[in-house]
Amino acid sequence: MAAPTDQRCALRLNFPTTASRTEVLIKHTGVSWYELCVDGARCAEGPTRFVHDTPYFDVTRATLNGAGAHTVAVHAHSAGVQTRILLTTAPAVAVEVMAVDAASAPISAPTWRCTSLAAFYKPQWRRLSSLLGWCEHCTVESELLAWREVGLDDSKWSGPVPGGDGLQQ
């Protein structure tokens, strides 16, 4: 099955904590480029390259201040074309959030929400080369960054699509 070409999406993992300070580890990986934000602040970028059947995860440590709602947001971009490093592959991102120790509040009741970012990016605008990738044509509006924030109403966004081995796509 061919992957969609030049596809971008926003993913949000929302969850509450009860402690005033919670240390978490965030394991993350993706097939192609992605950026990870915690409570609106950019904290990691991927992908980590790996060999065939031996996937690697990056691990990011974060401190969540304040009890209440928290959000891990991911902006993922799938070129959907073969590059010198990556064969044509269906887009996929995996994220797991866990409390660091027993003193931290457990991560419970997480909900994933996702939506396309096609309204902000003109797809397939111009591919510079197989080495350099896409020249981006992006509409810069306040809404483009607002989806990373904790308080966003994402109730109309869709849920993730289950992938192989129980992963969420």
PDB file of C-alpha atoms in Angstrom:
ATOM      1  CA  MET A   1       0.000   0.000   0.000  1.00  0.00           C
ATOM      2  CA  ALA A   2       1.424   3.396  -0.936  1.00  0.00           C
ATOM      3  CA  ALA A   3       1.698   6.000   1.805  1.00  0.00           C
ATOM      4  CA  PRO A   4       0.024   9.378   1.302  1.00  0.00           C
ATOM      5  CA  THR A   5       2.529  11.923  -0.025  1.00  0.00           C
ATOM      6  CA  ASP A   6       3.593  14.915   2.088  1.00  0.00           C
ATOM      7  CA  GLN A   7       1.145  14.384   4.938  1.00  0.00           C
ATOM      8  CA  ARG A   8       1.188  16.379   8.228  1.00  0.00           C
ATOM      9  CA  CYS A   9      -0.802  15.756  11.353  1.00  0.00           C
ATOM     10  CA  ALA A  10      -1.137  16.960  14.930  1.00  0.00           C
ATOM     11  CA  LEU A  11      -1.472  14.446  17.752  1.00  0.00           C
ATOM     12  CA  ARG A  12      -2.340  15.219  21.359  1.00  0.00           C
ATOM     13  CA  LEU A  13      -2.082  12.951  24.395  1.00  0.00           C
ATOM     14  CA  ASN A  14      -4.089  14.540  27.209  1.00  0.00           C
ATOM     15  CA  PHE A  15      -3.958  13.278  30.793  1.00  0.00           C
ATOM     16  CA  PRO A  16      -4.478  14.580  34.336  1.00  0.00           C
ATOM     17  CA  THR A  17      -2.109  14.456  37.300  1.00  0.00           C
ATOM     18  CA  THR A  18      -2.951  14.929  40.966  1.00  0.00           C
ATOM     19  CA  ALA A  19       0.463  15.911  42.358  1.00  0.00           C
ATOM     20  CA  SER A  20       1.790  19.463  42.353  1.00  0.00           C
ATOM     21  CA  ARG A  21       4.950  18.184  40.625  1.00  0.00           C
ATOM     22  CA  THR A  22       5.203  15.040  38.488  1.00  0.00           C
ATOM     23  CA  GLU A  23       8.376  13.732  36.847  1.00  0.00           C
ATOM     24  CA  VAL A  24       7.646  11.778  33.667  1.00  0.00           C
ATOM     25  CA  LEU A  25       9.600   9.871  31.058  1.00  0.00           C
ATOM     26  CA  ILE A  26       8.299  10.121  27.519  1.00  0.00           C
ATOM     27  CA  LYS A  27       9.369   7.343  25.142  1.00  0.00           C
ATOM     28  CA  HIS A  28       8.860   8.412  21.532  1.00  0.00           C
ATOM     29  CA  THR A  29       9.695   7.297  18.018  1.00  0.00           C
ATOM     30  CA  GLY A  30       8.440   7.925  14.510  1.00  0.00           C
ATOM     31  CA  VAL A  31       9.015   6.721  10.989  1.00  0.00           C
ATOM     32  CA  SER A  32       9.794  10.203   9.676  1.00  0.00           C
ATOM     33  CA  TRP A  33      10.199  13.736  11.050  1.00  0.00           C
ATOM     34  CA  TYR A  34       8.263  14.757  14.145  1.00  0.00           C
ATOM     35  CA  GLU A  35       8.492  17.312  16.931  1.00  0.00           C
ATOM     36  CA  LEU A  36       7.316  16.703  20.494  1.00  0.00           C
ATOM     37  CA  CYS A  37       5.996  19.369  22.874  1.00  0.00           C
ATOM     38  CA  VAL A  38       5.057  19.047  26.545  1.00  0.00           C
ATOM     39  CA  ASP A  39       2.459  21.507  27.853  1.00  0.00           C
ATOM     40  CA  GLY A  40       3.171  23.795  24.880  1.00  0.00           C
ATOM     41  CA  ALA A  41       6.989  23.782  25.148  1.00  0.00           C
ATOM     42  CA  ARG A  42       9.027  22.106  22.394  1.00  0.00           C
ATOM     43  CA  CYS A  43      11.289  19.474  23.960  1.00  0.00           C
ATOM     44  CA  ALA A  44      12.315  16.853  21.365  1.00  0.00           C
ATOM     45  CA  GLU A  45      12.571  16.062  17.678  1.00  0.00           C
ATOM     46  CA  GLY A  46      12.903  12.844  15.710  1.00  0.00           C
ATOM     47  CA  PRO A  47      13.189  10.415  14.110  1.00  0.00           C
ATOM     48  CA  THR A  48      15.864   8.249  15.591  1.00  0.00           C
ATOM     49  CA  ARG A  49      17.148   6.011  12.821  1.00  0.00           C
ATOM     50  CA  PHE A  50      17.283   2.276  13.428  1.00  0.00           C
ATOM     51  CA  VAL A  51      17.962  -0.929  11.552  1.00  0.00           C
ATOM     52  CA  HIS A  52      14.950  -2.838  10.203  1.00  0.00           C
ATOM     53  CA  ASP A  53      13.469  -4.974  13.006  1.00  0.00           C
ATOM     54  CA  THR A  54      15.252  -3.257  15.904  1.00  0.00           C
ATOM     55  CA  PRO A  55      13.367  -0.023  16.631  1.00  0.00           C
ATOM     56  CA  TYR A  56      14.821   2.540  18.990  1.00  0.00           C
ATOM     57  CA  PHE A  57      12.947   5.017  21.141  1.00  0.00           C
ATOM     58  CA  ASP A  58      14.204   8.377  22.295  1.00  0.00           C
ATOM     59  CA  VAL A  59      13.478   9.118  25.942  1.00  0.00           C
ATOM     60  CA  THR A  60      12.711  12.646  27.134  1.00  0.00           C
ATOM     61  CA  ARG A  61      12.403  13.513  30.819  1.00  0.00           C
ATOM     62  CA  ALA A  62       9.967  16.290  31.756  1.00  0.00           C
ATOM     63  CA  THR A  63       8.651  17.901  34.928  1.00  0.00           C
ATOM     64  CA  LEU A  64       4.932  18.597  34.949  1.00  0.00           C
ATOM     65  CA  ASN A  65       4.169  21.445  37.325  1.00  0.00           C
ATOM     66  CA  GLY A  66       0.755  21.683  38.892  1.00  0.00           C
ATOM     67  CA  ALA A  67      -2.039  19.201  39.356  1.00  0.00           C
ATOM     68  CA  GLY A  68      -4.584  19.019  36.568  1.00  0.00           C
ATOM     69  CA  ALA A  69      -4.534  18.658  32.799  1.00  0.00           C
ATOM     70  CA  HIS A  70      -1.314  18.113  30.828  1.00  0.00           C
ATOM     71  CA  THR A  71      -0.671  17.598  27.115  1.00  0.00           C
ATOM     72  CA  VAL A  72       2.017  15.905  25.056  1.00  0.00           C
ATOM     73  CA  ALA A  73       1.636  17.223  21.501  1.00  0.00           C
ATOM     74  CA  VAL A  74       3.319  15.822  18.389  1.00  0.00           C
ATOM     75  CA  HIS A  75       3.619  17.453  14.957  1.00  0.00           C
ATOM     76  CA  ALA A  76       4.413  14.631  12.524  1.00  0.00           C
ATOM     77  CA  HIS A  77       5.371  14.917   8.845  1.00  0.00           C
ATOM     78  CA  SER A  78       5.442  11.948   6.504  1.00  0.00           C
ATOM     79  CA  ALA A  79       7.011  12.590   3.105  1.00  0.00           C
ATOM     80  CA  GLY A  80       5.453   9.391   1.754  1.00  0.00           C
ATOM     81  CA  VAL A  81       8.258   8.985  -0.772  1.00  0.00           C
ATOM     82  CA  GLN A  82      11.463   6.990  -0.808  1.00  0.00           C
ATOM     83  CA  THR A  83      14.533   8.878   0.371  1.00  0.00           C
ATOM     84  CA  ARG A  84      18.177   7.891   0.637  1.00  0.00           C
ATOM     85  CA  ILE A  85      17.551   6.847   4.268  1.00  0.00           C
ATOM     86  CA  LEU A  86      13.909   5.687   4.274  1.00  0.00           C
ATOM     87  CA  LEU A  87      11.860   3.463   1.992  1.00  0.00           C
ATOM     88  CA  THR A  88       8.288   4.484   1.205  1.00  0.00           C
ATOM     89  CA  THR A  89       6.596   3.738   4.520  1.00  0.00           C
ATOM     90  CA  ALA A  90       3.171   4.375   6.011  1.00  0.00           C
ATOM     91  CA  PRO A  91       3.296   7.187   8.597  1.00  0.00           C
ATOM     92  CA  ALA A  92       3.583   6.113  12.240  1.00  0.00           C
ATOM     93  CA  VAL A  93       4.389   7.731  15.585  1.00  0.00           C
ATOM     94  CA  ALA A  94       4.542   6.007  18.978  1.00  0.00           C
ATOM     95  CA  VAL A  95       4.541   7.820  22.329  1.00  0.00           C
ATOM     96  CA  GLU A  96       4.415   6.434  25.872  1.00  0.00           C
ATOM     97  CA  VAL A  97       4.308   8.583  29.019  1.00  0.00           C
ATOM     98  CA  MET A  98       5.124   7.099  32.415  1.00  0.00           C
ATOM     99  CA  ALA A  99       5.750   8.445  35.898  1.00  0.00           C
ATOM    100  CA  VAL A 100       9.430   8.281  36.914  1.00  0.00           C
ATOM    101  CA  ASP A 101       8.957   6.842  40.405  1.00  0.00           C
ATOM    102  CA  ALA A 102       6.409   5.976  43.064  1.00  0.00           C
ATOM    103  CA  ALA A 103       6.593   9.519  44.477  1.00  0.00           C
ATOM    104  CA  SER A 104       5.204  10.880  41.213  1.00  0.00           C
ATOM    105  CA  ALA A 105       1.498  10.699  40.503  1.00  0.00           C
ATOM    106  CA  PRO A 106       0.658   7.834  38.136  1.00  0.00           C
ATOM    107  CA  ILE A 107      -0.346   8.694  34.582  1.00  0.00           C
ATOM    108  CA  SER A 108      -3.973   7.694  34.240  1.00  0.00           C
ATOM    109  CA  ALA A 109      -6.902   8.195  31.885  1.00  0.00           C
ATOM    110  CA  PRO A 110      -4.860   9.334  28.854  1.00  0.00           C
ATOM    111  CA  THR A 111      -6.766  10.260  25.692  1.00  0.00           C
ATOM    112  CA  TRP A 112      -5.291  10.551  22.197  1.00  0.00           C
ATOM    113  CA  ARG A 113      -6.720  13.054  19.728  1.00  0.00           C
ATOM    114  CA  CYS A 114      -5.458  13.771  16.202  1.00  0.00           C
ATOM    115  CA  THR A 115      -6.170  15.951  13.185  1.00  0.00           C
ATOM    116  CA  SER A 116      -4.642  16.838   9.831  1.00  0.00           C
ATOM    117  CA  LEU A 117      -2.591  20.029   9.471  1.00  0.00           C
ATOM    118  CA  ALA A 118      -3.407  20.250   5.744  1.00  0.00           C
ATOM    119  CA  ALA A 119      -5.144  23.599   6.262  1.00  0.00           C
ATOM    120  CA  PHE A 120      -1.814  25.180   7.238  1.00  0.00           C
ATOM    121  CA  TYR A 121       0.566  23.466   4.784  1.00  0.00           C
ATOM    122  CA  LYS A 122       0.299  23.347   1.020  1.00  0.00           C
ATOM    123  CA  PRO A 123       1.105  19.683   0.310  1.00  0.00           C
ATOM    124  CA  GLN A 124       3.622  18.679  -2.342  1.00  0.00           C
ATOM    125  CA  TRP A 125       4.435  22.311  -2.995  1.00  0.00           C
ATOM    126  CA  ARG A 126       7.993  21.657  -4.080  1.00  0.00           C
ATOM    127  CA  ARG A 127      10.449  18.855  -3.392  1.00  0.00           C
ATOM    128  CA  LEU A 128      13.972  20.266  -3.601  1.00  0.00           C
ATOM    129  CA  SER A 129      15.693  16.903  -3.992  1.00  0.00           C
ATOM    130  CA  SER A 130      15.752  13.405  -2.527  1.00  0.00           C
ATOM    131  CA  LEU A 131      18.511  14.643  -0.181  1.00  0.00           C
ATOM    132  CA  LEU A 132      17.007  17.951   0.973  1.00  0.00           C
ATOM    133  CA  GLY A 133      13.307  17.031   0.986  1.00  0.00           C
ATOM    134  CA  TRP A 134      10.391  19.435   0.808  1.00  0.00           C
ATOM    135  CA  CYS A 135      10.346  23.187   0.543  1.00  0.00           C
ATOM    136  CA  GLU A 136       7.574  24.073   2.964  1.00  0.00           C
ATOM    137  CA  HIS A 137       4.773  26.452   2.117  1.00  0.00           C
ATOM    138  CA  CYS A 138       3.108  27.191   5.455  1.00  0.00           C
ATOM    139  CA  THR A 139       0.361  29.606   6.437  1.00  0.00           C
ATOM    140  CA  VAL A 140       1.592  31.112   9.689  1.00  0.00           C
ATOM    141  CA  GLU A 141      -1.357  31.860  11.925  1.00  0.00           C
ATOM    142  CA  SER A 142      -1.807  31.853  15.664  1.00  0.00           C
ATOM    143  CA  GLU A 143      -3.938  28.689  15.363  1.00  0.00           C
ATOM    144  CA  LEU A 144      -0.953  26.748  14.050  1.00  0.00           C
ATOM    145  CA  LEU A 145       0.818  26.987  17.414  1.00  0.00           C
ATOM    146  CA  ALA A 146      -2.283  27.027  19.626  1.00  0.00           C
ATOM    147  CA  TRP A 147      -2.996  23.299  19.159  1.00  0.00           C
ATOM    148  CA  ARG A 148       0.079  22.479  21.279  1.00  0.00           C
ATOM    149  CA  GLU A 149      -1.313  24.226  24.364  1.00  0.00           C
ATOM    150  CA  VAL A 150      -2.980  22.413  27.264  1.00  0.00           C
ATOM    151  CA  GLY A 151      -6.308  24.269  27.214  1.00  0.00           C
ATOM    152  CA  LEU A 152      -7.238  23.619  23.570  1.00  0.00           C
ATOM    153  CA  ASP A 153     -10.674  22.095  22.974  1.00  0.00           C
ATOM    154  CA  ASP A 154      -9.793  19.080  20.814  1.00  0.00           C
ATOM    155  CA  SER A 155     -13.129  17.307  21.374  1.00  0.00           C
ATOM    156  CA  LYS A 156     -13.938  17.465  17.633  1.00  0.00           C
ATOM    157  CA  TRP A 157     -10.619  15.887  16.670  1.00  0.00           C
ATOM    158  CA  SER A 158     -10.659  12.193  15.801  1.00  0.00           C
ATOM    159  CA  GLY A 159      -9.114   9.368  17.786  1.00  0.00           C
ATOM    160  CA  PRO A 160      -6.055   7.460  16.563  1.00  0.00           C
ATOM    161  CA  VAL A 161      -6.215   4.524  14.159  1.00  0.00           C
ATOM    162  CA  PRO A 162      -4.920   1.271  15.680  1.00  0.00           C
ATOM    163  CA  GLY A 163      -1.785   0.040  13.965  1.00  0.00           C
ATOM    164  CA  GLY A 164       0.045  -3.277  14.006  1.00  0.00           C
ATOM    165  CA  ASP A 165       1.072  -4.824  17.345  1.00  0.00           C
ATOM    166  CA  GLY A 166      -1.441  -2.664  19.228  1.00  0.00           C
ATOM    167  CA  LEU A 167       0.301   0.612  18.333  1.00  0.00           C
ATOM    168  CA  GLN A 168      -1.753   3.700  17.588  1.00  0.00           C
ATOM    169  CA  GLN A 169      -1.224   5.496  14.275  1.00  0.00           C
TER     170      GLN A 169
END
